[in-house]
Amino acid sequence: QVQLKESGPGLVQPSQTLSLTCTVSGFSLTSYNVHWVRQPTGKGLEWMGIIWTGGNTDYNSALKSRLSISRDTSKSQVFLKMNSLQTEDIATYYCVRDLTNWAQGVMVTVSS
Amino acid sequence: DVVMTQTPVSLSVAIGQPASISCKSSQSLVHSDGKTYLNWLLQRPGQSPKRLIYLVSKLDSGIPDRFSGSGSETDFTLKISRVEADDLGVYYCLQGTHFPYTFGAGTKLELK
């Protein structure tokens, strides 16, 4: 059964770095791509980036200078790191397998 | 970035009646590989999004054939032949042809 679950701090201080982990099961990261998508509360969806089966990455140009996606295939984990967080980054963050299987999402707040 | 324009913003439909949502892209979504990476997703209240349709018209597994997708180049449509109560939520189109992938702003389907 395909499962994905995000974990990480729900609260980040302004200007600090967000670190999220997506732990997957039921499939291999070398066989399926994983995306990160975020959604401010009550608003629409924003595609953040992708890590391909080969380990290459592509990012939303609007976030590229702050965003990094990586993985540990042995642990079936995908990582998102985004620095210089501001209030505009308050959102629910989703990891997604091939745009088909979406995790439940993790809400991130930016506040001191 | 490719702008995805969805209309209408909201839609009120009675059970058993048809519904139609339009999505127009600011440039052609035909990829260099010849495929058109246009997806439709539904986000039910309080849930993660779920993909319904990919490659313009292909239904994801388990999606009832009341749903259909059509279109080409820059003009796409999602149709529901007979709306059911389970169909309420926000529908998004998503293009995966050009980086960054971009979503439409969403169409909220309400039951009349």
XYZ file of N, CA and C in Angstrom, chain A residues 5-106:
306
model
N 4.068 10.320 4.286
C 3.739 11.112 5.469
C 4.821 12.138 5.726
N 4.386 13.377 5.860
C 5.318 14.457 6.170
C 5.517 14.580 7.670
N 6.693 15.013 8.036
C 6.963 15.316 9.445
C 7.896 16.511 9.505
N 7.826 17.198 10.637
C 8.667 18.374 10.806
C 8.016 19.349 11.757
N 8.746 20.384 12.113
C 8.201 21.348 13.064
C 7.047 22.125 12.480
N 6.020 22.326 13.276
C 4.883 23.091 12.808
C 5.089 24.584 12.950
N 6.125 24.959 13.671
C 6.394 26.376 13.918
C 7.852 26.678 13.627
N 8.062 27.693 12.801
C 9.407 28.122 12.442
C 9.508 29.627 12.698
N 10.624 30.058 13.218
C 10.801 31.496 13.461
C 11.125 32.208 12.150
N 10.728 33.463 12.034
C 11.053 34.234 10.826
C 12.548 34.235 10.565
N 12.892 34.127 9.306
C 14.258 34.105 8.776
C 14.971 32.767 9.005
N 14.312 31.841 9.702
C 14.932 30.549 9.937
C 14.637 29.570 8.805
N 15.157 28.356 8.943
C 15.047 27.345 7.899
C 13.986 26.308 8.238
N 13.156 26.007 7.259
C 12.160 24.947 7.381
C 12.781 23.634 6.906
N 12.632 22.608 7.724
C 13.092 21.278 7.338
C 11.946 20.293 7.492
N 11.552 19.687 6.388
C 10.481 18.693 6.409
C 11.002 17.378 5.850
N 10.438 16.304 6.360
C 10.767 14.964 5.873
C 9.495 14.296 5.384
N 9.587 13.668 4.244
C 8.493 12.868 3.708
C 8.955 11.415 3.740
N 8.325 10.619 4.571
C 8.667 9.203 4.674
C 7.650 8.400 3.887
N 8.152 7.581 2.971
C 7.256 6.845 2.075
C 7.351 5.358 2.325
N 6.313 4.647 1.935
C 6.305 3.190 2.000
C 5.439 2.667 0.864
N 5.711 1.442 0.498
C 4.927 0.820 -0.571
C 5.470 1.056 -1.959
N 6.547 1.797 -2.057
C 7.185 2.026 -3.349
C 8.609 2.501 -3.132
N 9.378 2.468 -4.203
C 10.778 2.888 -4.134
C 10.944 4.288 -4.717
N 11.779 5.081 -4.085
C 12.068 6.433 -4.575
C 12.863 6.396 -5.881
N 13.416 5.255 -6.217
C 14.137 5.135 -7.483
C 13.201 4.759 -8.630
N 11.934 4.550 -8.295
C 10.950 4.192 -9.314
C 9.873 5.256 -9.519
N 9.705 6.127 -8.554
C 8.671 7.158 -8.624
C 9.228 8.518 -8.225
N 8.757 9.531 -8.925
C 9.139 10.906 -8.603
C 8.327 11.409 -7.420
N 8.903 12.318 -6.670
C 8.189 12.920 -5.543
C 8.225 14.441 -5.670
N 7.057 15.021 -5.554
C 6.895 16.461 -5.627
C 6.643 17.022 -4.224
N 6.896 18.307 -4.086
C 6.434 19.072 -2.930
C 5.496 20.164 -3.450
N 4.360 20.279 -2.802
C 3.346 21.268 -3.157
C 2.895 21.922 -1.856
N 2.620 23.215 -1.889
C 2.149 23.860 -0.672
C 0.857 24.649 -0.941
N 0.140 24.908 0.160
C -1.154 25.558 0.055
C -1.384 26.459 1.259
N -1.303 27.762 1.070
C -1.681 28.659 2.168
C -3.142 28.401 2.557
N -3.441 28.569 3.821
C -4.781 28.256 4.312
C -5.846 29.023 3.534
N -6.791 28.279 3.012
C -7.893 28.896 2.285
C -7.542 29.378 0.896
N -6.351 29.033 0.435
C -5.923 29.499 -0.889
C -5.589 28.326 -1.804
N -5.025 28.653 -2.947
C -4.753 27.638 -3.950
C -3.432 26.922 -3.738
N -3.092 26.075 -4.705
C -1.935 25.192 -4.631
C -0.744 25.786 -5.383
N 0.442 25.586 -4.833
C 1.673 26.054 -5.479
C 2.653 24.889 -5.565
N 3.083 24.586 -6.771
C 4.092 23.545 -6.974
C 5.452 24.090 -6.585
N 6.169 23.340 -5.744
C 7.448 23.819 -5.244
C 8.627 23.185 -5.971
N 8.555 21.886 -6.188
C 9.681 21.240 -6.823
C 9.493 19.736 -6.880
N 10.464 19.073 -7.503
C 10.392 17.629 -7.711
C 11.771 17.017 -7.569
N 11.814 15.823 -7.038
C 13.024 15.023 -7.099
C 12.685 13.813 -7.966
N 13.455 13.656 -9.026
C 13.195 12.627 -10.000
C 13.744 11.284 -9.523
N 13.351 10.229 -10.207
C 13.792 8.895 -9.805
C 15.318 8.792 -9.798
N 15.964 9.504 -10.671
C 17.424 9.460 -10.737
C 18.122 10.336 -9.722
N 17.343 11.102 -8.974
C 17.912 11.966 -7.940
C 18.073 13.419 -8.354
N 17.849 13.711 -9.632
C 17.899 15.111 -10.072
C 16.705 15.876 -9.524
N 16.835 17.172 -9.488
C 15.765 18.002 -8.953
C 15.426 19.147 -9.903
N 14.205 19.609 -9.828
C 13.753 20.824 -10.488
C 12.929 21.613 -9.479
N 13.089 22.924 -9.555
C 12.425 23.777 -8.560
C 11.593 24.858 -9.225
N 10.607 25.331 -8.472
C 9.892 26.527 -8.885
C 10.891 27.685 -8.832
N 10.980 28.381 -9.930
C 11.964 29.462 -10.008
C 11.739 30.527 -8.935
N 10.493 30.680 -8.498
C 10.177 31.682 -7.480
C 10.773 31.314 -6.126
N 11.095 30.025 -5.949
C 11.599 29.546 -4.661
C 13.030 29.022 -4.752
N 13.540 28.936 -5.962
C 14.776 28.202 -6.208
C 15.949 28.649 -5.338
N 16.032 29.947 -5.079
C 17.174 30.443 -4.312
C 17.120 30.020 -2.838
N 15.933 29.599 -2.388
C 15.775 29.260 -0.973
C 15.515 27.777 -0.727
N 15.267 27.026 -1.792
C 14.721 25.676 -1.646
C 15.724 24.601 -2.023
N 15.682 23.514 -1.272
C 16.498 22.354 -1.593
C 15.689 21.092 -1.302
N 15.672 20.187 -2.267
C 15.010 18.890 -2.101
C 16.064 17.807 -2.278
N 16.080 16.862 -1.370
C 17.040 15.764 -1.434
C 16.362 14.494 -0.934
N 17.095 13.397 -0.918
C 16.476 12.147 -0.476
C 17.522 11.193 0.093
N 17.032 10.224 0.833
C 17.835 9.097 1.287
C 17.046 7.854 0.873
N 17.445 7.234 -0.193
C 16.676 6.112 -0.712
C 16.701 4.922 0.249
N 17.781 4.771 0.996
C 17.868 3.631 1.925
C 16.854 3.760 3.063
N 16.483 4.999 3.366
C 15.501 5.236 4.426
C 14.119 5.571 3.863
N 13.998 5.590 2.538
C 12.734 5.938 1.888
C 12.231 7.302 2.360
N 13.130 8.235 2.357
C 12.775 9.578 2.824
C 13.176 10.648 1.804
N 12.322 11.630 1.681
C 12.595 12.802 0.862
C 12.592 14.008 1.798
N 13.524 14.909 1.563
C 13.695 16.049 2.463
C 13.450 17.363 1.714
N 12.818 18.274 2.418
C 12.648 19.630 1.907
C 13.299 20.581 2.894
N 14.123 21.454 2.375
C 14.714 22.504 3.205
C 14.510 23.841 2.493
N 13.972 24.787 3.224
C 13.761 26.103 2.650
C 14.185 27.145 3.686
N 15.060 28.025 3.263
C 15.590 29.002 4.227
C 14.880 30.344 4.133
N 15.252 31.218 5.053
C 14.728 32.594 5.094
C 13.208 32.630 5.099
N 12.621 31.853 5.965
C 11.153 31.776 6.003
C 10.530 33.078 6.460
N 9.431 33.431 5.814
C 8.655 34.624 6.155
C 7.184 34.231 6.298
N 6.381 35.192 6.695
C 4.961 34.891 6.907
C 4.283 34.410 5.624
N 4.803 34.821 4.472
C 4.222 34.364 3.199
C 4.386 32.860 3.002
N 5.253 32.236 3.791
C 5.500 30.806 3.666
C 4.593 29.975 4.566
N 3.714 30.627 5.298
C 2.748 29.902 6.122
C 1.808 29.133 5.199
N 1.777 27.819 5.378
C 1.015 26.984 4.454
C 0.987 25.545 4.957
N 0.156 24.751 4.314
C 0.229 23.297 4.460
C 1.131 22.782 3.351
N 2.087 21.963 3.723
C 3.057 21.423 2.781
C 2.756 19.943 2.536
N 2.660 19.591 1.254
C 2.355 18.217 0.864
C 3.519 17.607 0.093
N 3.817 16.354 0.382
C 4.648 15.593 -0.550
C 3.713 14.680 -1.338
N 4.067 14.474 -2.589
C 3.159 13.822 -3.529
C 3.944 12.874 -4.424
N 3.458 11.672 -4.578
C 4.083 10.727 -5.512
C 3.456 10.877 -6.879
N 4.276 11.339 -7.824
C 3.842 11.394 -9.226
C 2.498 12.087 -9.436
N 2.177 13.021 -8.601
C 0.922 13.791 -8.653
C -0.309 12.937 -8.388
N -0.132 11.669 -8.081
C -1.266 10.779 -7.844
C -1.539 10.545 -6.369
N -0.512 10.218 -5.624
C -0.705 9.906 -4.211
C -0.211 11.069 -3.354
N -1.136 11.687 -2.654
C -0.837 12.851 -1.830
C -0.806 12.454 -0.360
N 0.177 12.972 0.337
C 0.216 12.783 1.788
C -0.834 13.682 2.438
N -0.998 13.539 3.738
C -2.028 14.307 4.448
C -1.681 15.773 4.585
N -0.415 16.116 4.464
C 0.014 17.505 4.583
C 0.434 17.844 5.998
N 1.347 18.785 6.094
C 1.784 19.269 7.408
C 1.695 20.797 7.392
